[in-house]
CSV table of C-alpha atoms in Angstrom, one decimal:
chain,number,residue,atom,x,y,z
A,1,MET,CA,0.6,0.0,0.0
A,2,ARG,CA,1.5,3.2,-1.0
A,3,ARG,CA,2.1,6.2,2.2
A,4,LEU,CA,1.0,9.2,1.8
A,5,THR,CA,3.9,11.1,2.9
A,6,CYS,CA,4.5,14.5,5.1
A,7,LEU,CA,5.6,16.8,1.9
A,8,GLN,CA,3.4,14.9,-0.6
A,9,SER,CA,0.5,16.4,1.5
A,10,HIS,CA,1.6,19.8,2.6
A,11,LEU,CA,2.5,20.7,-1.3
A,12,GLU,CA,-0.6,19.7,-2.3
A,13,TRP,CA,-2.7,21.5,0.7
A,14,LEU,CA,-0.2,25.2,0.5
A,15,PRO,CA,-0.8,25.8,-3.5
A,16,GLN,CA,-5.0,24.4,-2.5
A,17,ASN,CA,-5.3,27.1,0.9
A,18,GLY,CA,-2.3,29.2,0.3
A,19,SER,CA,-3.7,31.0,-2.4
A,20,GLY,CA,-5.1,33.5,-0.1
A,21,LEU,CA,-2.1,34.5,2.0
A,22,PRO,CA,-1.2,36.7,-1.9
A,23,LYS,CA,-4.4,38.4,-1.4
A,24,CYS,CA,-4.2,38.8,2.0
A,25,LEU,CA,-0.6,40.4,2.2
A,26,LEU,CA,-1.9,42.5,-1.3
A,27,MET,CA,-4.6,44.2,0.9
A,28,PHE,CA,-2.7,45.2,3.9
A,29,ARG,CA,0.5,46.7,1.6
A,30,SER,CA,-1.9,48.4,0.2
A,31,ASN,CA,-3.2,50.2,3.5
A,32,ARG,CA,-6.5,49.5,3.6
A,33,SER,CA,-7.6,49.0,7.4
A,34,SER,CA,-10.5,46.5,6.5
A,35,GLY,CA,-8.9,43.9,4.4
A,36,GLY,CA,-6.8,42.7,7.4
A,37,ALA,CA,-10.8,41.6,9.0
A,38,THR,CA,-13.3,40.9,5.7
A,39,GLY,CA,-11.6,37.1,4.5
A,40,ASP,CA,-12.8,36.2,8.1
A,41,PRO,CA,-17.2,35.8,7.2
A,42,LYS,CA,-15.4,34.2,4.5
A,43,HIS,CA,-13.2,31.7,5.2
A,44,VAL,CA,-15.4,30.6,8.7
A,45,HIS,CA,-17.7,29.7,6.7
A,46,ARG,CA,-15.3,28.1,3.7
A,47,MET,CA,-13.1,26.4,6.6
A,48,SER,CA,-16.7,24.9,8.3
A,49,HIS,CA,-17.8,23.5,5.8
A,50,LYS,CA,-15.4,22.4,3.5
A,51,LEU,CA,-13.4,20.9,6.5
A,52,GLY,CA,-16.8,20.0,8.0
A,53,MET,CA,-19.0,18.1,6.1
A,54,GLY,CA,-16.6,16.6,3.9
A,55,SER,CA,-14.1,15.4,6.6
A,56,ALA,CA,-16.6,12.1,7.0
A,57,LEU,CA,-15.5,11.2,3.8
A,58,GLU,CA,-11.7,11.0,4.6
A,59,THR,CA,-12.4,8.8,7.4
A,60,LEU,CA,-14.4,6.3,5.5
A,61,CYS,CA,-12.3,7.0,2.2
A,62,GLY,CA,-8.5,6.1,4.7
A,63,GLN,CA,-10.0,3.4,5.9
A,64,ALA,CA,-12.0,1.4,2.8
A,65,VAL,CA,-7.9,2.0,1.5
A,66,GLY,CA,-6.5,0.3,4.1
A,67,ALA,CA,-9.0,-2.9,4.1
A,68,GLY,CA,-8.9,-3.1,0.1
A,69,GLN,CA,-12.2,-2.1,-0.5
A,70,VAL,CA,-11.4,0.8,-3.8
A,71,ASP,CA,-14.8,0.5,-5.2
A,72,MET,CA,-16.9,1.8,-2.6
A,73,LEU,CA,-14.7,5.0,-2.7
A,74,GLY,CA,-17.0,5.9,-6.0
A,75,ILE,CA,-20.2,5.9,-3.9
A,76,TYR,CA,-18.7,7.8,-1.3
A,77,ILE,CA,-17.3,10.7,-2.9
A,78,GLN,CA,-21.3,11.2,-4.7
A,79,ARG,CA,-22.6,11.0,-1.0
A,80,SER,CA,-20.5,13.8,-0.5
A,81,TRP,CA,-21.0,15.9,-2.9
A,82,ILE,CA,-25.0,15.5,-2.3
A,83,ILE,CA,-24.0,16.7,1.2
A,84,CYS,CA,-21.8,19.2,0.9
A,85,GLY,CA,-23.4,20.8,-2.3
A,86,ALA,CA,-26.4,20.7,0.3
A,87,THR,CA,-25.2,22.9,2.5
A,88,ALA,CA,-23.6,25.2,0.5
A,89,LEU,CA,-27.1,26.3,-0.8
A,90,ALA,CA,-27.5,26.8,3.2
A,91,LEU,CA,-25.5,28.6,3.0
A,92,VAL,CA,-25.6,30.9,1.1
A,93,PRO,CA,-27.9,33.4,2.9
A,94,THR,CA,-25.3,33.7,5.5
A,95,TYR,CA,-22.8,35.3,2.7
A,96,VAL,CA,-25.7,37.2,1.3
A,97,PHE,CA,-26.5,38.9,5.0
A,98,THR,CA,-23.1,38.9,6.3
A,99,ALA,CA,-23.0,42.2,7.1
A,100,PRO,CA,-26.3,42.8,8.7
A,101,ILE,CA,-24.8,39.8,10.8
A,102,LEU,CA,-21.8,41.5,11.8
A,103,ARG,CA,-23.4,44.9,12.4
A,104,ALA,CA,-26.1,42.7,15.1
A,105,LEU,CA,-23.0,42.0,16.7
A,106,HIS,CA,-21.7,45.3,17.2
A,107,GLN,CA,-18.6,45.1,14.9
A,108,PRO,CA,-17.6,48.8,12.8
A,109,ALA,CA,-19.8,49.5,10.4
A,110,ALA,CA,-17.0,50.1,7.5
A,111,ILE,CA,-15.9,46.4,8.7
A,112,SER,CA,-19.5,44.9,8.4
A,113,ALA,CA,-20.1,46.9,5.1
A,114,VAL,CA,-16.5,45.6,3.2
A,115,ALA,CA,-17.1,42.1,4.1
A,116,GLY,CA,-20.7,42.3,3.8
A,117,ARG,CA,-19.7,43.1,-0.4
A,118,TYR,CA,-17.2,40.6,-0.2
A,119,THR,CA,-18.7,37.8,1.0
A,120,ARG,CA,-21.0,38.0,-1.7
A,121,TRP,CA,-18.6,38.5,-4.5
A,122,VAL,CA,-17.2,35.0,-3.4
A,123,ILE,CA,-20.2,32.8,-3.3
A,124,PRO,CA,-19.3,30.8,-6.0
A,125,GLN,CA,-16.2,29.9,-4.5
A,126,LEU,CA,-18.4,28.7,-1.2
A,127,PHE,CA,-19.9,25.6,-4.5
A,128,ALA,CA,-16.4,25.1,-5.3
A,129,TYR,CA,-15.3,24.1,-2.0
A,130,ALA,CA,-18.1,21.8,-2.2
A,131,ALA,CA,-17.0,20.4,-5.0
A,132,ASN,CA,-13.0,20.3,-3.5
A,133,PHE,CA,-12.6,18.7,-1.0
A,134,PRO,CA,-15.1,15.6,-1.8
A,135,LEU,CA,-13.0,15.1,-4.6
A,136,GLN,CA,-9.2,16.2,-2.6
A,137,LYS,CA,-9.8,13.4,-0.1
A,138,PHE,CA,-10.6,10.8,-2.5
A,139,LEU,CA,-7.4,11.3,-4.5
A,140,GLN,CA,-5.7,11.6,-1.3
A,141,ALA,CA,-6.6,8.4,0.5
A,142,GLN,CA,-5.0,7.0,-3.5
A,143,SER,CA,-2.0,8.5,-2.0
A,144,LYS,CA,-2.7,10.6,-5.8
A,145,VAL,CA,-1.3,13.5,-3.8
A,146,TRP,CA,1.2,14.2,-6.5
A,147,ALA,CA,-1.3,15.0,-9.5
A,148,MET,CA,-3.0,17.5,-6.9
A,149,THR,CA,-0.2,19.1,-6.5
A,150,PHE,CA,0.3,19.6,-10.1
A,151,ILE,CA,-3.1,20.6,-10.9
A,152,SER,CA,-3.2,22.5,-7.3
A,153,GLY,CA,0.9,24.8,-8.2
A,154,VAL,CA,-0.7,26.0,-12.1
A,155,GLY,CA,-3.9,26.8,-10.1
A,156,LEU,CA,-1.5,29.0,-7.8
A,157,ALA,CA,0.6,30.8,-10.2
A,158,LEU,CA,-2.4,32.0,-11.5
A,159,HIS,CA,-3.8,32.8,-8.7
A,160,VAL,CA,-0.9,34.8,-7.7
A,161,ALA,CA,-0.2,35.8,-11.3
A,162,LEU,CA,-3.5,37.7,-12.1
A,163,ASN,CA,-4.1,39.3,-8.5
A,164,TYR,CA,-0.6,41.1,-9.1
A,165,ILE,CA,-2.0,42.5,-12.2
A,166,PHE,CA,-5.8,42.9,-11.0
A,167,VAL,CA,-5.4,44.2,-7.8
A,168,ALA,CA,-1.7,45.4,-7.3
A,169,ARG,CA,-1.5,47.3,-10.7
A,170,LEU,CA,-4.8,48.0,-12.3
A,171,GLY,CA,-6.3,48.5,-8.0
A,172,HIS,CA,-9.3,46.7,-8.4
A,173,GLY,CA,-9.0,45.9,-4.7
A,174,LEU,CA,-11.0,43.4,-3.2
A,175,PHE,CA,-13.5,42.6,-6.4
A,176,GLY,CA,-10.7,41.5,-8.1
A,177,ALA,CA,-8.6,39.0,-6.0
A,178,ALA,CA,-12.4,38.1,-5.2
A,179,MET,CA,-13.6,36.8,-9.1
A,180,ILE,CA,-10.1,35.5,-9.3
A,181,GLY,CA,-10.5,33.2,-6.9
A,182,ASN,CA,-14.0,32.1,-8.0
A,183,VAL,CA,-12.1,32.0,-11.6
A,184,THR,CA,-8.9,29.8,-9.7
A,185,TRP,CA,-10.9,27.6,-7.5
A,186,TRP,CA,-13.5,26.2,-10.9
A,187,ILE,CA,-10.1,25.8,-13.1
A,188,ILE,CA,-8.8,23.5,-10.1
A,189,ILE,CA,-11.4,21.6,-9.5
A,190,LEU,CA,-11.9,21.1,-13.4
A,191,ALA,CA,-8.8,19.9,-13.1
A,192,GLN,CA,-9.3,17.8,-10.7
A,193,PHE,CA,-12.8,16.2,-12.6
A,194,VAL,CA,-11.1,15.4,-15.5
A,195,TYR,CA,-8.2,14.0,-13.8
A,196,LEU,CA,-11.0,11.7,-12.2
A,197,VAL,CA,-13.0,10.0,-15.1
A,198,SER,CA,-10.3,10.1,-17.2
A,199,GLY,CA,-9.6,6.3,-16.6
A,200,CYS,CA,-6.8,6.6,-13.6
A,201,PHE,CA,-9.4,5.3,-11.0
A,202,PRO,CA,-11.2,2.1,-13.0
A,203,GLU,CA,-11.7,0.3,-9.7
A,204,ALA,CA,-12.7,3.6,-7.2
A,205,TRP,CA,-15.1,5.3,-9.6
A,206,LYS,CA,-17.4,3.5,-12.1
A,207,GLY,CA,-19.1,6.7,-12.9
A,208,PHE,CA,-22.2,8.3,-11.2
A,209,SER,CA,-24.8,5.5,-9.3
A,210,MET,CA,-27.9,6.1,-7.7
A,211,LEU,CA,-25.9,3.7,-4.7
A,212,ALA,CA,-25.1,7.1,-3.6
A,213,PHE,CA,-28.6,7.8,-2.6
A,214,SER,CA,-28.4,5.2,-0.4
A,215,SER,CA,-28.2,5.1,3.0
A,216,ILE,CA,-27.6,9.2,3.0
A,217,ALA,CA,-28.9,9.7,6.7
A,218,ALA,CA,-26.3,7.8,8.1
A,219,PHE,CA,-24.1,9.4,5.8
A,220,VAL,CA,-25.2,13.3,7.3
A,221,LYS,CA,-24.8,12.1,11.1
A,222,LEU,CA,-20.9,11.1,10.4
A,223,SER,CA,-21.5,14.2,8.6
A,224,LEU,CA,-22.2,15.9,10.9
A,225,ALA,CA,-20.4,14.8,13.6
A,226,SER,CA,-17.0,15.7,11.5
A,227,ALA,CA,-19.0,19.5,11.1
A,228,ALA,CA,-19.4,20.1,14.4
A,229,MET,CA,-15.7,19.2,15.1
A,230,LEU,CA,-14.1,21.7,12.9
A,231,CYS,CA,-17.2,24.1,13.0
A,232,LEU,CA,-16.7,24.9,16.4
A,233,GLU,CA,-12.5,24.9,16.2
A,234,VAL,CA,-12.7,27.4,13.0
A,235,TRP,CA,-15.7,29.3,14.6
A,236,TYR,CA,-13.5,29.5,17.7
A,237,TYR,CA,-11.1,32.2,15.6
A,238,THR,CA,-13.8,34.2,14.6
A,239,ALA,CA,-15.3,34.8,18.1
A,240,VAL,CA,-12.3,36.3,19.5
A,241,LEU,CA,-12.4,38.4,15.9
A,242,ILE,CA,-15.5,39.9,17.4
A,243,LEU,CA,-14.3,39.8,20.8
A,244,VAL,CA,-12.6,41.9,19.5
A,245,GLY,CA,-14.0,44.5,17.4
A,246,LEU,CA,-16.1,45.0,21.0
A,247,LEU,CA,-12.7,46.7,22.2
A,248,LYS,CA,-12.6,50.3,22.3
A,249,ASN,CA,-10.2,51.4,19.0
A,250,ALA,CA,-12.1,48.6,17.7
A,251,GLN,CA,-10.2,49.3,14.0
A,252,LEU,CA,-6.7,49.0,15.4
A,253,GLU,CA,-7.2,46.4,17.1
A,254,VAL,CA,-8.7,44.1,14.8
A,255,ASP,CA,-6.3,45.7,12.4
A,256,ILE,CA,-3.4,44.4,15.4
A,257,MET,CA,-5.4,41.1,15.8
A,258,SER,CA,-5.4,40.3,11.9
A,259,VAL,CA,-2.0,40.7,11.6
A,260,CYS,CA,-1.9,38.2,14.1
A,261,ILE,CA,-3.6,35.2,12.0
A,262,ASN,CA,-2.2,36.1,8.5
A,263,TYR,CA,1.3,35.7,10.3
A,264,GLN,CA,-0.1,32.6,12.2
A,265,LEU,CA,-1.4,31.2,9.5
A,266,TRP,CA,1.7,30.3,7.1
A,267,ALA,CA,2.4,27.8,10.5
A,268,VAL,CA,-0.3,26.4,10.4
A,269,MET,CA,-0.3,25.8,6.9
A,270,VAL,CA,2.7,23.2,7.7
A,271,ALA,CA,0.8,21.5,10.3
A,272,LEU,CA,-2.4,20.9,8.1
A,273,GLY,CA,0.1,19.7,5.9
A,274,LEU,CA,1.4,16.8,8.7
A,275,ASN,CA,-2.7,16.7,9.6
A,276,GLY,CA,-4.1,15.6,6.1
A,277,ALA,CA,-0.7,13.1,6.3
A,278,VAL,CA,-1.5,11.0,9.4
A,279,SER,CA,-5.0,10.7,8.5
A,280,VAL,CA,-4.2,8.8,6.2
A,281,ARG,CA,-1.6,7.2,7.6
A,282,VAL,CA,-3.9,6.5,10.5
A,283,SER,CA,-7.5,5.5,8.5
A,284,ASN,CA,-5.1,2.7,6.3
A,285,GLU,CA,-3.8,1.6,8.8
A,286,LEU,CA,-7.0,0.4,11.3
A,287,GLY,CA,-8.7,-0.8,8.0
A,288,ALA,CA,-6.1,-2.8,7.4
A,289,ASN,CA,-6.1,-4.0,11.2
A,290,LYS,CA,-2.4,-2.7,11.9
A,291,PRO,CA,-3.2,-0.9,15.5
A,292,LYS,CA,0.8,-0.9,16.1
A,293,ALA,CA,1.4,0.7,12.6
A,294,ALA,CA,-1.2,3.6,13.8
A,295,ARG,CA,-0.6,4.2,16.7
A,296,PHE,CA,3.4,4.4,15.7
A,297,SER,CA,1.8,6.8,13.4
A,298,VAL,CA,0.7,9.1,15.5
A,299,ILE,CA,3.8,9.2,17.6
A,300,MET,CA,5.9,9.7,14.4
A,301,ALA,CA,3.1,13.1,13.3
A,302,VAL,CA,3.4,14.2,16.9
A,303,SER,CA,7.0,14.5,17.1
A,304,THR,CA,7.6,16.0,13.7
A,305,SER,CA,4.9,18.8,14.4
A,306,ALA,CA,6.8,19.8,16.8
A,307,ALA,CA,10.0,20.0,15.7
A,308,ILE,CA,9.0,22.1,13.2
A,309,GLY,CA,6.2,24.5,16.0
A,310,ALA,CA,9.6,24.4,17.5
A,311,VAL,CA,11.8,26.0,14.3
A,312,PHE,CA,8.8,28.7,13.7
A,313,LEU,CA,9.0,29.3,17.5
A,314,ALA,CA,12.5,29.9,17.5
A,315,VAL,CA,12.6,32.0,14.3
A,316,PHE,CA,9.3,34.1,15.6
A,317,LEU,CA,11.0,35.0,18.8
A,318,ALA,CA,14.2,36.3,16.7
A,319,TRP,CA,11.8,38.1,14.6
A,320,ARG,CA,9.4,39.1,16.9
A,321,THR,CA,9.6,43.3,16.1
A,322,GLU,CA,10.0,42.8,12.2
A,323,LEU,CA,7.2,40.3,10.8
A,324,PRO,CA,4.9,41.9,11.5
A,325,ARG,CA,5.8,45.0,9.0
A,326,VAL,CA,5.2,42.2,6.4
A,327,PHE,CA,1.2,42.7,6.3
A,328,SER,CA,1.6,46.4,7.3
A,329,ASP,CA,3.2,49.4,6.9
A,330,ASN,CA,0.6,51.4,9.6
A,331,ASP,CA,3.5,51.3,12.7
A,332,GLU,CA,1.3,51.8,15.2
A,333,VAL,CA,-0.1,47.6,13.9
A,334,VAL,CA,3.5,47.0,13.9
A,335,SER,CA,4.6,48.0,17.4
A,336,GLU,CA,1.2,46.6,18.7
A,337,ALA,CA,2.1,43.4,16.8
A,338,ALA,CA,5.0,43.1,18.1
A,339,LYS,CA,4.0,43.8,22.6
A,340,LEU,CA,2.3,40.0,21.4
A,341,GLY,CA,5.2,38.2,20.4
A,342,TYR,CA,6.2,35.9,22.8
A,343,LEU,CA,2.1,35.0,23.1
A,344,LEU,CA,1.9,35.0,19.8
A,345,ALA,CA,5.4,32.4,19.2
A,346,ALA,CA,3.6,30.5,21.8
A,347,THR,CA,0.6,29.7,20.2
A,348,ILE,CA,2.5,29.5,16.8
A,349,PHE,CA,3.8,26.3,18.5
A,350,LEU,CA,0.9,25.1,19.8
A,351,ASN,CA,-1.0,25.1,16.6
A,352,SER,CA,1.6,23.1,15.3
A,353,ILE,CA,0.8,20.8,17.4
A,354,GLN,CA,-3.3,20.3,17.7
A,355,PRO,CA,-4.0,20.4,13.5
A,356,VAL,CA,-1.6,17.2,13.9
A,357,LEU,CA,-4.1,15.4,16.7
A,358,THR,CA,-7.3,16.6,14.6
A,359,GLY,CA,-6.3,14.4,12.0
A,360,VAL,CA,-5.7,11.4,14.0
A,361,ALA,CA,-8.9,12.3,15.3
A,362,ILE,CA,-10.3,11.7,12.2
A,363,GLY,CA,-8.4,9.0,10.5
A,364,ALA,CA,-9.8,7.3,13.9
A,365,GLY,CA,-13.5,8.7,13.7
A,366,TRP,CA,-14.0,10.5,16.9
A,367,GLN,CA,-14.7,13.4,15.4
A,368,THR,CA,-18.0,13.5,18.1
A,369,LEU,CA,-15.6,13.1,21.2
A,370,VAL,CA,-13.8,15.6,20.0
A,371,ALA,CA,-16.3,18.2,19.3
A,372,PHE,CA,-17.5,17.9,23.0
A,373,ILE,CA,-13.7,18.4,24.1
A,374,ASN,CA,-13.4,21.5,21.2
A,375,ILE,CA,-16.9,22.9,23.7
A,376,GLY,CA,-15.3,22.6,27.0
A,377,CYS,CA,-11.6,23.3,26.1
A,378,TYR,CA,-12.9,26.7,23.6
A,379,TYR,CA,-16.2,27.9,24.2
A,380,LEU,CA,-16.2,26.7,28.7
A,381,VAL,CA,-13.0,28.3,29.0
A,382,GLY,CA,-10.6,29.8,26.2
A,383,ILE,CA,-13.3,32.5,24.9
A,384,PRO,CA,-14.6,32.8,29.4
A,385,LEU,CA,-10.8,33.8,30.1
A,386,GLY,CA,-10.0,35.9,26.3
A,387,PHE,CA,-13.8,37.9,28.0
A,388,LEU,CA,-12.1,38.2,31.2
A,389,PHE,CA,-8.4,39.5,30.6
A,390,GLY,CA,-9.6,41.8,27.7
A,391,PHE,CA,-11.9,43.5,29.3
A,392,LYS,CA,-12.8,43.1,33.3
A,393,LEU,CA,-8.6,43.3,33.3
A,394,LYS,CA,-8.3,45.6,30.7
A,395,LEU,CA,-6.0,43.9,28.9
A,396,GLY,CA,-7.5,44.3,25.6
A,397,ALA,CA,-6.2,42.1,22.6
A,398,LEU,CA,-3.3,41.0,24.3
A,399,GLY,CA,-5.8,39.7,27.4
A,400,ILE,CA,-8.1,37.8,24.4
A,401,TRP,CA,-5.1,36.4,22.7
A,402,ALA,CA,-4.3,34.8,26.1
A,403,GLY,CA,-7.7,33.6,26.6
A,404,MET,CA,-7.7,32.3,23.3
A,405,SER,CA,-4.2,30.6,23.9
A,406,ILE,CA,-4.6,28.3,27.1
A,407,GLY,CA,-8.3,26.8,25.2
A,408,THR,CA,-6.2,25.6,22.5
A,409,LEU,CA,-3.3,24.5,25.3
A,410,LEU,CA,-6.4,22.8,27.3
A,411,GLN,CA,-7.8,21.2,24.5
A,412,THR,CA,-4.0,19.9,22.8
A,413,VAL,CA,-2.9,18.6,26.2
A,414,VAL,CA,-6.5,16.5,25.9
A,415,LEU,CA,-6.0,15.2,23.0
A,416,LEU,CA,-2.8,14.3,23.6
A,417,ILE,CA,-3.9,11.9,26.8
A,418,ILE,CA,-6.6,10.3,24.8
A,419,CYS,CA,-3.9,9.5,21.9
A,420,PHE,CA,-1.4,8.0,23.5
A,421,ARG,CA,-3.7,6.4,26.1
A,422,THR,CA,-6.0,4.8,23.3
A,423,LYS,CA,-6.3,1.1,22.8
A,424,TRP,CA,-5.4,1.3,18.6
A,425,LYS,CA,-6.6,-2.8,18.4
A,426,LYS,CA,-10.3,-1.7,19.4
A,427,GLN,CA,-10.0,0.9,16.9
A,428,ALA,CA,-9.1,-1.8,14.6
A,429,MET,CA,-12.1,-3.6,15.6
A,430,LEU,CA,-14.4,-0.4,15.3
A,431,ALA,CA,-13.0,0.4,12.0
A,432,GLU,CA,-13.8,-2.9,11.0
A,433,GLY,CA,-17.2,-1.8,11.9
A,434,ARG,CA,-17.8,0.5,10.3
A,435,ILE,CA,-16.4,-0.8,6.9
A,436,ARG,CA,-18.9,-3.5,7.4
A,437,GLU,CA,-21.5,-0.7,7.9
A,438,TRP,CA,-20.8,1.1,5.2
A,439,GLY,CA,-21.1,-2.0,2.8
A,440,GLY,CA,-18.0,-3.1,2.1
A,441,SER,CA,-16.4,-6.4,3.1
A,442,THR,CA,-13.5,-6.6,5.5
A,443,GLU,CA,-11.8,-9.7,4.1
A,444,THR,CA,-8.9,-7.8,4.1
A,445,LEU,CA,-5.5,-8.8,1.9
A,446,PRO,CA,-2.2,-10.8,3.2
A,447,ALA,CA,-0.1,-8.1,4.6
A,448,ALA,CA,2.5,-9.3,2.2
A,449,THR,CA,1.0,-7.8,-0.8
A,450,ASN,CA,0.4,-4.5,1.2
A,451,GLY,CA,4.3,-4.8,1.6
A,452,SER,CA,4.2,-4.9,5.1
A,453,ILE,CA,4.3,-7.5,7.8
A,454,ASP,CA,0.9,-7.2,9.8
A,455,ARG,CA,1.8,-5.4,13.7
């Protein structure tokens, strides 16, 4: 069985999801103060929809491939398209009415107006994400990552070039950035779909089938559990931004927080590459009934992410006063963002590990459990502490970020304890039952055919 390496997963993730960073950079370098928050409503719905409703497919595809049931993948991806498409349609009103929603949350009028216009312009991307994530996980589960990397790399190059021409040079601003995003995302999806139906997957893809509508209710149930886990996590950062928007001098505070979040994304991108790799490895090994190999994959992924996080931490501490200038020319924003340096560095280290643990949860099918952990750590601890530090103790953005970091630390510690105390043999048995429930046989190939021994 072919393995998905962390490098491959990161290379695939970066072109598709890193394309927003040049756009953010252009907005900040243009001194458009509202640009820092503009992307957040769109980003929230994108990530919660894409990573949420679609991550059930990640669990099922990975475990099916591990068990040798590749023929089920075509049905799984079609079910996921149906569910993600319906979810995208249900989310359209939140895109249309972003501005009044933000005003109702007492956000500054200027930020609400710009965000409202931008989210309406990027509605086509909402449906692009619904189509892309099932395609991405279908290919990733079969280790077809280099093809995805090539397609996404071409899309990224086109995206950056068009943003430079139409946003930076011709000054079309947010409207230009939104339209370019729409075009490049659909080009990527069209290329991936052509690859899917081109005959490269004779066992996994046998055409569209009405079987996709069978057992749809059970698939929705698993998808909702996945969505709850990841939506709660993504919305946590939005809740933090909303709290910052309630501070005095909200415009400055939001800009400071946006600089910190955008810089943190560079480190998170690497962690999300590891997230995809460990999710596939854990699900493959559990599906193949190799619990010790699954546990070893978890140990290696967590150790690697911690080492990478330590490098990011050291780099940021060394350059904490200068790095904010990458995203802003405003001296006051740069100065205040630099004051968050030590706390931001610690958060970056935590966020280098936490996405990997989420990947383990997806690979093992723990979405419901992690959803409850997120509620406790983020919404019962992190946000209340952020409110206490930021408003009652008058620490402003620093206090809110500190509360958020404590919630993230608690969640990371809890997930680490769960991962290293889990009985992986039992998880392999649960994976076997899951494959049987979803219509596949659990008779796997002998270990030797997979190029490894049963461990």
